[in-house]
Amino acid sequence: MSKFDHARFRAQFPLIGKAPLNPNLVYFDNGATTQKPSAVIEAEGAFYSSANSNVHRASFSLAATATDLFEGCRTKLANYFNAEHVNEIIFTKGTTESINLVALSWGQTYLSKGDEIILSAAEHHANIVPWQLIAEKTGAKIKWAELLPSGRIDLEQFEHLLTNKTKMVAINHISNVLGVINPVREIVKLAKQVGAYVLIDGAQSAAAIDVDVQSLGVDFYVCSSHKMYGPTGVGVLYGRREILDSMPPYQTGGEMITKVTRERTTFNKLPFKFEAGTPNIAGVVAFSKALDFIEQFSLKGLSFKNELIDYAYRKLSEVPQLSFLAEGKPDIPVFSFTLPQHLQDISAVLDSKGIAVRAGSLCAMPLMQSKGIEGCIRVSLAPYNTFEEIDYLIESLKRVLASDDEKAPSEAQQDDICADEAIMRDKFKSAGSWDLKQREIMLLGKSFTRMARENRIDEFLVQGCESKAWVTVSESNGHYFFEGDSDARIIRGLLAIVFAAFQGKTQQEILAFDIKEYFDSLGLIKHLSPSRGNGLNAIVAYISEQLTS
Ligand code: PMP
């Protein structure tokens, strides 16, 4: 096998840049979506400029070209997953829709009161909520497979969950939080002993490891193109033919019918029965290129990925305050951990250094609850990432950890800050780069006078902030005064900025104040992430509401 040419591989991704370290963008959120290679980006454009037509229904040659390209992807996917029949591959808009399709269509046919569905403690919400809804409708019950300290499903406990009422086992192949491969073959074997069906959520595995649906013996396998170097809005449902044949349509309309009269409709055969309406044709055509790309660079068996895992695991393990969510090295380069600082504070500082990581519950709240945490930081790598980027992350994490030691402004300086919005404007004008502005916000958050703990109650909670924020308003002689608090230092910093504009003013002055111009002049909004930008607006909206209600 020829050696992996990392530089050539990285150069395929226009957003990442060619240098091993681009401090403006270190993309470590590959678990959420991978970046796209030029071949995929170009394929989508090329479809629209040279082959655009609807598929299946028209009788002219352009439509035949479009249909061939579209169906070509289905054939590739059937080979990719080693499906027995090409019509076992259904196009959806993503993993989420694929699971909803099965839960609704299969669930309404096969589930009844008292039946059991087994999920694991590490499922993505996409593989929990559809089952909860169908369980509620049908009277079925959900049982939970627990995890070993390594993050893998505990087979012994799983085996005890199985009964002759178990109808569905729906679990991930690789968790988006823990990055470990579950023992799917053993799970299928045990599930089949009680006659249960098995759905595997392959969102994180389909581009990472070899998947042979026949050899695994699964009934359903689902994934998303956008986590496989392909475009968004395209997903796959693999289902065994006889089961798909026995399931009713999920959505109805054009394409999925053979005959419609005023009285009744007969449905099309597989796979079209489950593909109502015009699909994302250009997306599917570009997805075809992504599958070629995975093959061209032998991405599944790439030994470089192991080098990345080893390096990142070793470097992260050297950060003493860092605590991983699972024990040991993951199987794919996905690392989830907590640090003593608030998640929002960590991700905000990393963002100011150009590092994109995920912070929060990672759409796996039940897993966070079982770990007794609100969320975590996830660093998920792809083979275009570099050792230099990992070093840069570690350096930046160390800066975050050291930032608690930074000197807060003195009390006199603090009074100045709170007294006047003009001082705030000056402060931020002199902090030119976003990195420096971010540091100012964190320093403001550090010196911010916190609320009495007893006031941190739901009554004063600002809705719309990702982290908890509380605000109280008091009035004296027509002038308004504010107190506030938040778990996250960055939010306390933002509160300080808002309060500097409003503190001690009259209702008329506050309502007339041009807050947008103020935020713009500080250079805040365009840099704040959507959640923190919305948080800032939520604080302002809360204050106006309090003044006008
Ligand atoms: N399951 C897992 C394991 C995932 O990682 C994701 C995406 N984060 C999903 C399901 C949902 O995928 P999509 O948003 O593409 O439907």
Coordinates of C-alpha atoms and ligand atoms in Angstrom, one line a residue:
M1 CA 0.0 0.0 0.0
S2 CA 1.3 3.4 -0.9
K3 CA 2.1 5.8 2.0
F4 CA -0.6 8.3 2.9
D5 CA 0.3 11.7 1.5
H6 CA -1.1 13.9 4.2
A7 CA -0.3 17.2 2.6
R8 CA -2.0 16.2 -0.7
F9 CA -5.0 14.9 1.3
R10 CA -5.3 18.2 3.3
A11 CA -5.0 20.2 0.1
Q12 CA -8.3 18.6 -1.1
F13 CA -10.2 20.7 1.5
P14 CA -10.5 24.4 0.5
L15 CA -11.9 25.6 3.8
I16 CA -9.0 24.1 5.9
G17 CA -6.0 25.6 4.1
K18 CA -2.8 24.0 3.1
A19 CA -0.5 24.8 5.9
P20 CA -0.4 22.2 8.8
L21 CA -1.6 25.0 11.1
N22 CA -4.0 27.7 10.1
P23 CA -4.6 29.6 13.3
N24 CA -7.8 31.2 11.9
L25 CA -9.4 27.8 11.6
V26 CA -8.5 24.6 13.4
Y27 CA -11.5 22.5 12.7
F28 CA -12.1 19.9 15.4
D29 CA -15.8 19.4 15.0
N30 CA -15.7 16.6 12.5
G31 CA -18.1 14.5 14.6
A32 CA -20.8 17.1 13.8
T33 CA -19.9 17.3 10.1
T34 CA -16.8 16.8 8.0
Q35 CA -15.3 19.4 5.7
K36 CA -15.9 18.8 2.0
P37 CA -13.3 18.1 -0.6
S38 CA -13.2 20.1 -3.8
A39 CA -14.3 17.0 -5.8
V40 CA -17.6 16.9 -3.9
I41 CA -18.2 20.7 -3.9
E42 CA -17.5 20.7 -7.7
A43 CA -19.7 17.7 -8.4
E44 CA -22.7 19.5 -6.9
G45 CA -22.2 22.6 -9.0
A46 CA -21.4 20.4 -12.1
F47 CA -24.7 18.6 -11.8
Y48 CA -26.7 21.9 -11.8
S49 CA -24.6 23.3 -14.7
S50 CA -24.6 20.3 -17.0
A51 CA -27.2 17.6 -16.0
N52 CA -30.0 19.3 -14.0
S53 CA -33.3 17.6 -14.4
N54 CA -35.8 15.8 -12.2
V55 CA -35.2 12.1 -11.9
H56 CA -37.3 9.0 -12.8
R57 CA -40.3 10.7 -14.3
A58 CA -39.4 12.6 -17.5
S59 CA -38.9 10.9 -20.8
F60 CA -36.1 13.0 -22.3
S61 CA -32.4 12.3 -22.4
L62 CA -31.4 14.9 -19.8
A63 CA -33.7 13.3 -17.3
A64 CA -32.1 9.9 -18.1
T65 CA -28.6 11.3 -17.4
A66 CA -29.8 12.8 -14.1
T67 CA -31.5 9.5 -13.2
D68 CA -28.4 7.5 -14.1
L69 CA -26.2 9.7 -11.9
F70 CA -28.7 9.6 -9.0
E71 CA -29.2 5.8 -9.2
G72 CA -25.5 5.3 -9.6
C73 CA -25.1 6.5 -6.0
R74 CA -27.6 4.0 -4.8
T75 CA -25.6 1.2 -6.6
K76 CA -22.4 2.5 -5.0
L77 CA -24.0 2.5 -1.6
A78 CA -25.3 -1.0 -2.0
N79 CA -21.7 -2.1 -2.7
Y80 CA -20.3 0.1 0.1
F81 CA -22.5 -1.6 2.7
N82 CA -22.6 -5.0 0.9
A83 CA -26.4 -4.9 0.7
E84 CA -27.9 -7.9 -1.0
H85 CA -30.2 -5.8 -3.2
V86 CA -29.8 -2.3 -4.5
N87 CA -33.4 -1.5 -3.7
E88 CA -32.6 -2.0 0.0
I89 CA -31.0 1.5 -0.1
I90 CA -33.4 4.3 0.6
F91 CA -32.4 8.0 0.3
T92 CA -33.5 10.2 3.2
K93 CA -32.3 13.6 4.3
G94 CA -30.1 12.2 7.1
T95 CA -29.7 9.8 9.9
T96 CA -32.4 11.5 11.9
E97 CA -35.0 11.1 9.1
S98 CA -33.9 7.5 8.5
I99 CA -34.6 6.6 12.2
N100 CA -37.9 8.5 12.2
L101 CA -38.9 6.5 9.1
V102 CA -38.2 3.2 10.8
A103 CA -39.7 4.2 14.1
L104 CA -42.9 5.4 12.6
S105 CA -43.4 2.9 9.7
W106 CA -41.9 -0.2 11.3
G107 CA -43.1 0.8 14.8
Q108 CA -46.7 1.3 13.8
T109 CA -46.7 -2.1 12.1
Y110 CA -44.8 -4.2 14.6
L111 CA -45.1 -2.6 18.1
S112 CA -48.0 -3.1 20.5
K113 CA -48.6 -2.6 24.2
G114 CA -46.0 -4.2 26.5
D115 CA -43.4 -4.7 23.7
E116 CA -39.9 -3.6 24.5
I117 CA -37.4 -1.4 22.7
I118 CA -33.7 -1.4 23.9
L119 CA -31.6 1.7 23.5
S120 CA -28.1 2.3 24.9
A121 CA -27.2 4.9 27.5
A122 CA -25.0 6.6 24.8
E123 CA -27.5 7.3 22.1
H124 CA -27.8 10.5 20.2
H125 CA -31.2 12.2 20.6
A126 CA -31.9 11.2 17.0
N127 CA -32.0 7.6 18.2
I128 CA -34.0 8.2 21.4
V129 CA -36.8 10.7 20.7
P130 CA -38.4 8.8 17.7
W131 CA -38.6 5.7 19.8
Q132 CA -40.0 7.5 22.8
L133 CA -42.8 8.9 20.6
I134 CA -43.7 5.6 19.0
A135 CA -43.5 3.9 22.4
E136 CA -46.0 6.4 23.8
K137 CA -48.3 5.8 20.8
T138 CA -48.2 2.0 20.9
G139 CA -47.8 1.3 24.6
A140 CA -44.3 -0.2 24.1
K141 CA -41.6 0.3 26.8
I142 CA -38.0 1.5 26.5
K143 CA -35.2 -0.3 28.3
W144 CA -31.6 0.9 28.6
A145 CA -28.4 -0.9 27.9
E146 CA -25.7 0.4 30.2
L147 CA -22.0 1.0 29.4
L148 CA -18.7 -0.4 30.5
P149 CA -16.1 2.1 31.8
S150 CA -14.6 2.0 28.3
G151 CA -17.8 3.4 26.9
R152 CA -18.8 0.2 25.1
I153 CA -22.1 -1.5 25.7
D154 CA -22.0 -4.0 28.6
L155 CA -23.0 -7.2 26.8
E156 CA -23.7 -9.0 30.0
Q157 CA -26.2 -6.5 31.2
F158 CA -27.6 -6.2 27.7
E159 CA -28.2 -9.9 27.5
H160 CA -30.3 -9.7 30.7
L161 CA -32.5 -7.0 29.2
L162 CA -33.6 -9.3 26.4
T163 CA -37.0 -11.0 26.7
N164 CA -39.5 -12.5 24.3
K165 CA -41.1 -9.0 24.4
T166 CA -38.0 -7.3 22.9
K167 CA -39.0 -6.2 19.4
M168 CA -36.3 -3.7 18.6
V169 CA -32.7 -3.0 19.6
A170 CA -31.6 0.4 18.3
I171 CA -28.0 1.3 19.2
N172 CA -25.1 3.2 17.8
H173 CA -22.2 1.5 16.0
I174 CA -19.9 4.3 17.4
S175 CA -21.1 6.9 19.9
N176 CA -20.7 10.5 18.8
V177 CA -19.5 11.3 22.4
L178 CA -17.3 8.3 23.3
G179 CA -15.8 7.3 19.9
V180 CA -15.7 3.6 20.7
I181 CA -16.9 0.7 18.4
N182 CA -19.8 -1.2 19.9
P183 CA -19.8 -5.0 19.6
V184 CA -22.6 -5.0 17.0
R185 CA -22.1 -8.6 15.8
E186 CA -22.5 -10.0 19.3
I187 CA -25.5 -7.6 20.0
V188 CA -27.2 -8.8 16.8
K189 CA -26.6 -12.5 17.7
L190 CA -28.2 -12.0 21.1
A191 CA -31.1 -10.0 19.8
K192 CA -31.9 -12.5 17.1
Q193 CA -32.1 -15.3 19.8
V194 CA -35.3 -13.5 21.1
G195 CA -36.5 -12.6 17.5
A196 CA -35.8 -8.8 17.9
Y197 CA -35.0 -6.5 15.0
V198 CA -31.8 -4.5 15.1
L199 CA -31.2 -0.9 13.9
I200 CA -27.7 0.4 13.9
D201 CA -27.1 4.1 14.0
G202 CA -24.0 4.4 11.8
A203 CA -23.7 8.2 11.7
Q204 CA -20.2 8.1 13.2
S205 CA -19.1 4.8 11.7
A206 CA -20.1 4.7 8.1
A207 CA -17.0 6.7 6.9
A208 CA -14.7 5.4 9.6
I209 CA -14.8 1.6 9.5
D210 CA -15.9 -1.2 7.1
V211 CA -19.5 -2.0 7.4
D212 CA -21.0 -5.2 5.9
V213 CA -24.7 -5.2 6.7
Q214 CA -25.1 -8.9 5.7
S215 CA -22.2 -10.1 7.7
L216 CA -23.3 -8.1 10.7
G217 CA -26.8 -9.4 10.3
V218 CA -28.5 -6.1 11.0
D219 CA -32.1 -5.3 9.9
F220 CA -31.5 -1.5 9.5
Y221 CA -28.4 0.6 9.1
V222 CA -28.6 4.4 8.9
C223 CA -26.1 7.2 8.2
S224 CA -25.7 10.8 6.9
S225 CA -23.7 11.9 3.9
H226 CA -22.5 15.1 5.5
K227 CA -20.4 13.1 8.1
M228 CA -18.8 11.2 5.2
Y229 CA -17.3 14.2 3.3
G230 CA -20.6 14.5 1.3
P231 CA -23.2 17.3 1.2
T232 CA -25.8 18.0 3.9
G233 CA -29.4 17.0 3.3
V234 CA -28.7 13.4 2.2
G235 CA -29.0 10.3 4.3
V236 CA -29.2 6.6 3.9
L237 CA -31.5 4.0 5.3
Y238 CA -30.4 0.4 4.6
G239 CA -33.2 -2.1 5.4
R240 CA -33.6 -5.8 4.7
R241 CA -35.9 -6.1 1.7
E242 CA -38.5 -8.4 3.2
I243 CA -38.9 -6.0 6.2
L244 CA -39.1 -2.9 4.1
D245 CA -41.6 -4.6 1.9
S246 CA -43.8 -5.3 4.9
M247 CA -43.7 -1.7 6.1
P248 CA -46.2 1.0 5.1
P249 CA -45.0 4.3 3.4
Y250 CA -43.7 6.9 5.8
Q251 CA -44.5 10.0 3.6
T252 CA -46.8 10.1 0.7
G253 CA -47.1 12.0 -2.6
G254 CA -45.4 11.8 -6.0
E255 CA -42.8 9.2 -6.9
M256 CA -44.0 6.7 -4.2
I257 CA -47.2 5.6 -6.1
T258 CA -48.0 3.4 -9.0
K259 CA -51.6 4.5 -9.5
V260 CA -53.8 7.2 -7.9
T261 CA -57.5 7.4 -8.6
R262 CA -60.1 9.5 -6.9
E263 CA -60.8 6.6 -4.6
R264 CA -57.5 5.0 -3.8
T265 CA -53.7 4.8 -4.3
T266 CA -51.4 1.9 -4.9
F267 CA -47.8 2.2 -3.8
N268 CA -44.6 1.9 -5.8
K269 CA -42.1 -0.8 -5.1
L270 CA -38.9 -0.5 -3.2
P271 CA -37.0 1.8 -2.9
F272 CA -39.4 4.4 -4.3
K273 CA -42.2 3.5 -1.8
F274 CA -40.2 5.4 0.8
E275 CA -39.0 8.3 -1.4
A276 CA -42.0 10.6 -1.7
G277 CA -41.4 13.8 -3.7
T278 CA -38.3 15.2 -5.4
P279 CA -35.2 14.1 -3.6
N280 CA -32.0 16.1 -3.1
I281 CA -30.7 15.0 -6.5
A282 CA -27.6 17.2 -6.7
G283 CA -26.7 16.2 -3.1
V284 CA -27.0 12.5 -3.9
V285 CA -24.9 13.0 -7.1
A286 CA -22.2 14.7 -5.0
F287 CA -22.5 12.1 -2.3
S288 CA -21.4 9.6 -5.0
K289 CA -18.2 11.6 -5.4
A290 CA -17.7 11.5 -1.6
L291 CA -17.9 7.7 -1.6
D292 CA -15.3 7.6 -4.4
F293 CA -13.2 10.0 -2.3
I294 CA -13.3 7.7 0.7
E295 CA -12.1 4.8 -1.5
Q296 CA -9.5 6.8 -3.3
F297 CA -7.7 7.7 -0.1
S298 CA -8.5 4.4 1.6
L299 CA -9.9 6.4 4.5
K300 CA -11.4 3.5 6.4
G301 CA -8.2 1.5 6.9
L302 CA -5.9 4.5 7.2
S303 CA -3.1 3.9 9.7
F304 CA -2.6 7.7 10.0
K305 CA -5.9 7.9 12.0
N306 CA -4.3 5.7 14.6
E307 CA -1.3 8.0 14.8
L308 CA -3.7 10.9 15.3
I309 CA -5.6 9.0 18.0
D310 CA -2.3 8.1 19.8
Y311 CA -0.9 11.6 19.6
A312 CA -4.1 13.4 20.7
Y313 CA -4.8 11.0 23.5
R314 CA -1.3 11.3 24.8
K315 CA -1.3 15.1 24.7
L316 CA -4.7 15.5 26.2
S317 CA -3.9 13.0 28.9
E318 CA -1.0 15.3 29.9
V319 CA -3.4 18.1 30.9
P320 CA -3.8 17.3 34.6
Q321 CA -7.2 18.9 35.1
L322 CA -8.8 17.1 32.2
S323 CA -11.1 14.2 32.8
F324 CA -12.2 11.9 29.9
L325 CA -15.8 10.7 29.8
A326 CA -14.7 7.1 29.1
E327 CA -11.6 5.2 30.2
G328 CA -8.9 4.4 27.7
K329 CA -8.1 5.4 24.1
P330 CA -11.1 5.7 21.7
D331 CA -11.3 3.7 18.5
I332 CA -11.9 6.8 16.3
P333 CA -10.3 10.2 17.0
V334 CA -13.2 11.5 19.1
F335 CA -12.3 12.8 22.6
S336 CA -14.9 14.0 25.1
F337 CA -13.8 15.5 28.4
T338 CA -14.6 17.9 31.2
L339 CA -12.3 20.5 32.7
P340 CA -12.9 22.5 36.0
Q341 CA -13.9 25.6 34.0
H342 CA -17.4 26.3 32.6
L343 CA -17.9 24.8 29.1
Q344 CA -18.9 28.1 27.6
D345 CA -15.8 29.8 28.9
I346 CA -13.6 27.1 27.5
S347 CA -15.2 27.0 24.1
A348 CA -15.3 30.8 23.9
V349 CA -11.5 31.1 24.5
L350 CA -10.8 28.3 22.0
D351 CA -13.1 30.0 19.5
S352 CA -11.1 33.3 19.9
K353 CA -8.0 31.2 18.9
G354 CA -9.8 29.9 15.8
I355 CA -10.3 26.5 17.3
A356 CA -13.7 24.9 16.6
V357 CA -14.7 22.3 19.2
R358 CA -18.1 21.3 20.4
A359 CA -19.2 22.2 24.0
G360 CA -22.5 21.0 25.6
S361 CA -24.6 17.9 25.8
L362 CA -23.6 16.8 22.3
C363 CA -27.3 15.8 21.7
A364 CA -26.8 13.0 24.2
M365 CA -28.4 14.4 27.4
P366 CA -29.2 11.0 28.9
L367 CA -25.5 10.1 28.7
M368 CA -24.6 13.4 30.4
Q369 CA -27.2 12.7 33.1
S370 CA -25.8 9.3 33.7
K371 CA -22.3 10.8 34.1
G372 CA -23.8 13.5 36.4
I373 CA -22.6 16.4 34.2
E374 CA -24.4 19.1 32.2
G375 CA -22.1 18.6 29.2
C376 CA -18.5 18.3 28.0
I377 CA -16.0 19.4 25.4
R378 CA -15.6 17.2 22.3
V379 CA -12.6 17.3 20.1
S380 CA -13.3 15.2 17.0
L381 CA -10.5 14.9 14.4
A382 CA -10.4 13.9 10.7
P383 CA -7.4 12.7 8.8
Y384 CA -6.8 16.2 7.5
N385 CA -6.0 17.4 11.0
T386 CA -2.4 17.6 12.0
F387 CA -0.1 17.1 15.0
E388 CA 0.6 20.9 14.9
E389 CA -3.1 21.6 15.3
I390 CA -3.2 19.2 18.3
D391 CA -0.2 21.0 19.9
Y392 CA -1.9 24.4 19.3
L393 CA -5.1 23.1 21.0
I394 CA -3.2 21.9 24.0
E395 CA -1.3 25.2 24.3
S396 CA -4.7 27.0 24.1
L397 CA -6.3 24.7 26.7
K398 CA -3.4 25.5 29.0
R399 CA -4.1 29.2 28.4
V400 CA -7.7 28.7 29.4
L401 CA -6.7 26.9 32.6
A402 CA -4.2 29.6 33.4
S403 CA -6.7 32.4 32.7
D404 CA -8.2 32.0 36.2
D405 CA -4.9 33.3 37.5
E406 CA -5.2 36.5 35.4
K407 CA -5.4 39.7 37.4
A408 CA -8.9 41.1 37.7
P409 CA -9.3 44.9 37.6
S410 CA -9.0 46.7 41.0
E411 CA -12.2 47.9 42.8
A412 CA -11.7 51.4 41.6
Q413 CA -11.3 50.3 38.0
Q414 CA -14.4 48.1 38.5
D415 CA -16.5 51.1 39.5
D416 CA -15.3 52.9 36.4
I417 CA -16.4 50.0 34.3
C418 CA -19.9 49.8 35.8
A419 CA -20.3 53.6 35.8
D420 CA -20.1 54.4 32.1
E421 CA -20.8 52.9 28.8
A422 CA -18.2 55.3 27.2
I423 CA -15.5 53.6 29.2
M424 CA -16.6 50.3 27.8
R425 CA -16.5 51.6 24.2
D426 CA -12.9 52.8 24.8
K427 CA -11.8 49.6 26.4
F428 CA -13.0 47.5 23.4
K429 CA -11.7 50.0 20.8
S430 CA -8.2 49.5 22.2
A431 CA -8.6 45.7 22.2
G432 CA -8.2 45.3 18.5
S433 CA -8.3 41.6 17.8
W434 CA -11.1 39.2 18.8
D435 CA -8.7 37.4 20.9
L436 CA -8.1 40.6 23.0
K437 CA -11.8 41.5 23.1
Q438 CA -12.5 38.0 24.3
R439 CA -9.9 38.4 27.0
E440 CA -11.6 41.7 28.1
I441 CA -14.9 40.0 28.4
M442 CA -13.4 37.2 30.5
L443 CA -11.7 39.8 32.8
L444 CA -15.0 41.7 33.1
G445 CA -16.6 38.4 34.0
K446 CA -14.0 37.8 36.6
S447 CA -14.5 41.1 38.4
F448 CA -18.3 41.1 38.0
T449 CA -20.1 41.5 41.3
R450 CA -22.0 38.3 41.7
M451 CA -25.6 38.0 43.0
A452 CA -26.6 36.6 46.3
R453 CA -27.0 32.9 45.9
E454 CA -30.6 33.0 47.1
N455 CA -31.5 35.3 44.1
R456 CA -30.3 32.7 41.6
I457 CA -33.8 31.3 41.2
D458 CA -36.0 30.5 38.2
E459 CA -38.0 33.8 38.7
F460 CA -34.9 35.8 37.6
L461 CA -33.7 33.3 35.0
V462 CA -33.2 34.8 31.5
Q463 CA -34.7 32.4 28.9
G464 CA -32.7 32.1 25.7
C465 CA -29.2 31.9 27.2
E466 CA -27.5 28.6 26.6
S467 CA -25.8 29.0 30.1
K468 CA -27.8 30.0 33.1
A469 CA -28.1 33.8 33.6
W470 CA -30.1 35.6 36.2
V471 CA -31.0 39.3 36.2
T472 CA -32.8 41.4 38.9
V473 CA -34.1 44.9 38.3
S474 CA -34.7 47.5 41.0
E475 CA -35.9 51.1 40.8
S476 CA -35.2 54.2 42.9
N477 CA -36.5 57.6 42.1
G478 CA -37.2 56.7 38.5
H479 CA -33.7 55.3 37.9
Y480 CA -33.1 51.6 37.3
F481 CA -30.4 49.3 38.8
F482 CA -29.4 45.9 37.7
E483 CA -27.8 42.9 39.3
G484 CA -27.0 39.7 37.5
D485 CA -25.1 36.4 37.6
S486 CA -24.2 33.4 35.5
D487 CA -22.5 30.1 35.8
A488 CA -20.2 31.0 32.9
R489 CA -17.6 33.8 33.3
I490 CA -18.1 34.8 29.6
I491 CA -21.8 35.4 30.3
R492 CA -21.0 37.5 33.4
G493 CA -18.7 39.5 31.2
L494 CA -21.5 40.1 28.7
L495 CA -23.8 41.1 31.6
A496 CA -21.2 43.7 32.7
I497 CA -21.3 45.1 29.2
V498 CA -25.1 45.4 29.1
F499 CA -25.3 46.8 32.6
A500 CA -22.7 49.5 31.8
A501 CA -25.1 50.8 29.2
F502 CA -28.2 50.7 31.4
Q503 CA -27.1 51.1 35.0
G504 CA -28.8 54.0 36.8
K505 CA -30.7 55.3 33.8
T506 CA -34.4 56.1 33.5
Q507 CA -36.9 53.9 31.7
Q508 CA -37.0 56.3 28.8
E509 CA -33.2 56.5 28.5
I510 CA -32.9 52.7 28.5
L511 CA -35.7 52.1 26.0
A512 CA -34.3 54.8 23.7
F513 CA -30.7 53.5 23.9
D514 CA -29.4 52.1 20.6
I515 CA -28.1 48.8 21.9
K516 CA -27.3 47.4 18.4
E517 CA -25.1 50.4 17.7
Y518 CA -23.4 49.9 21.1
F519 CA -22.7 46.2 20.5
D520 CA -21.5 47.0 17.0
S521 CA -19.2 49.7 18.2
L522 CA -17.7 47.2 20.7
G523 CA -17.2 44.7 17.8
L524 CA -19.1 42.0 19.6
I525 CA -21.9 40.6 17.6
K526 CA -20.1 39.4 14.5
H527 CA -17.7 37.4 16.6
L528 CA -20.0 35.8 19.2
S529 CA -21.2 32.3 18.4
P530 CA -25.0 32.1 17.6
S531 CA -25.7 30.8 21.1
R532 CA -23.8 33.6 22.9
G533 CA -25.0 36.2 20.5
N534 CA -28.6 35.1 21.1
G535 CA -27.8 35.1 24.9
L536 CA -26.8 38.7 24.7
N537 CA -30.0 39.6 22.9
A538 CA -32.0 37.6 25.4
I539 CA -30.5 39.6 28.3
V540 CA -31.5 42.9 26.6
A541 CA -35.0 41.6 25.7
Y542 CA -35.4 40.4 29.3
I543 CA -34.5 43.9 30.7
S544 CA -36.9 45.7 28.3
E545 CA -39.6 43.3 29.2
Q546 CA -39.1 43.9 32.9
L547 CA -39.2 47.7 32.4
T548 CA -42.4 47.7 30.3
S549 CA -44.4 45.0 32.0
Ligands
PMP1 N1 -26.6 9.7 15.5 C1 -25.3 10.0 15.7 C2 -24.4 9.0 16.4 C3 -24.8 11.3 15.4 O1 -23.5 11.6 15.6 C4 -25.6 12.2 14.7 C5 -25.1 13.5 14.3 N2 -24.4 14.2 15.2 C6 -26.9 11.8 14.4 C7 -27.4 10.6 14.8 C8 -27.9 12.7 13.7 O2 -27.4 12.9 12.4 P1 -28.1 14.0 11.4 O3 -28.1 15.2 12.1 O4 -27.2 14.0 10.2 O5 -29.4 13.5 11.1

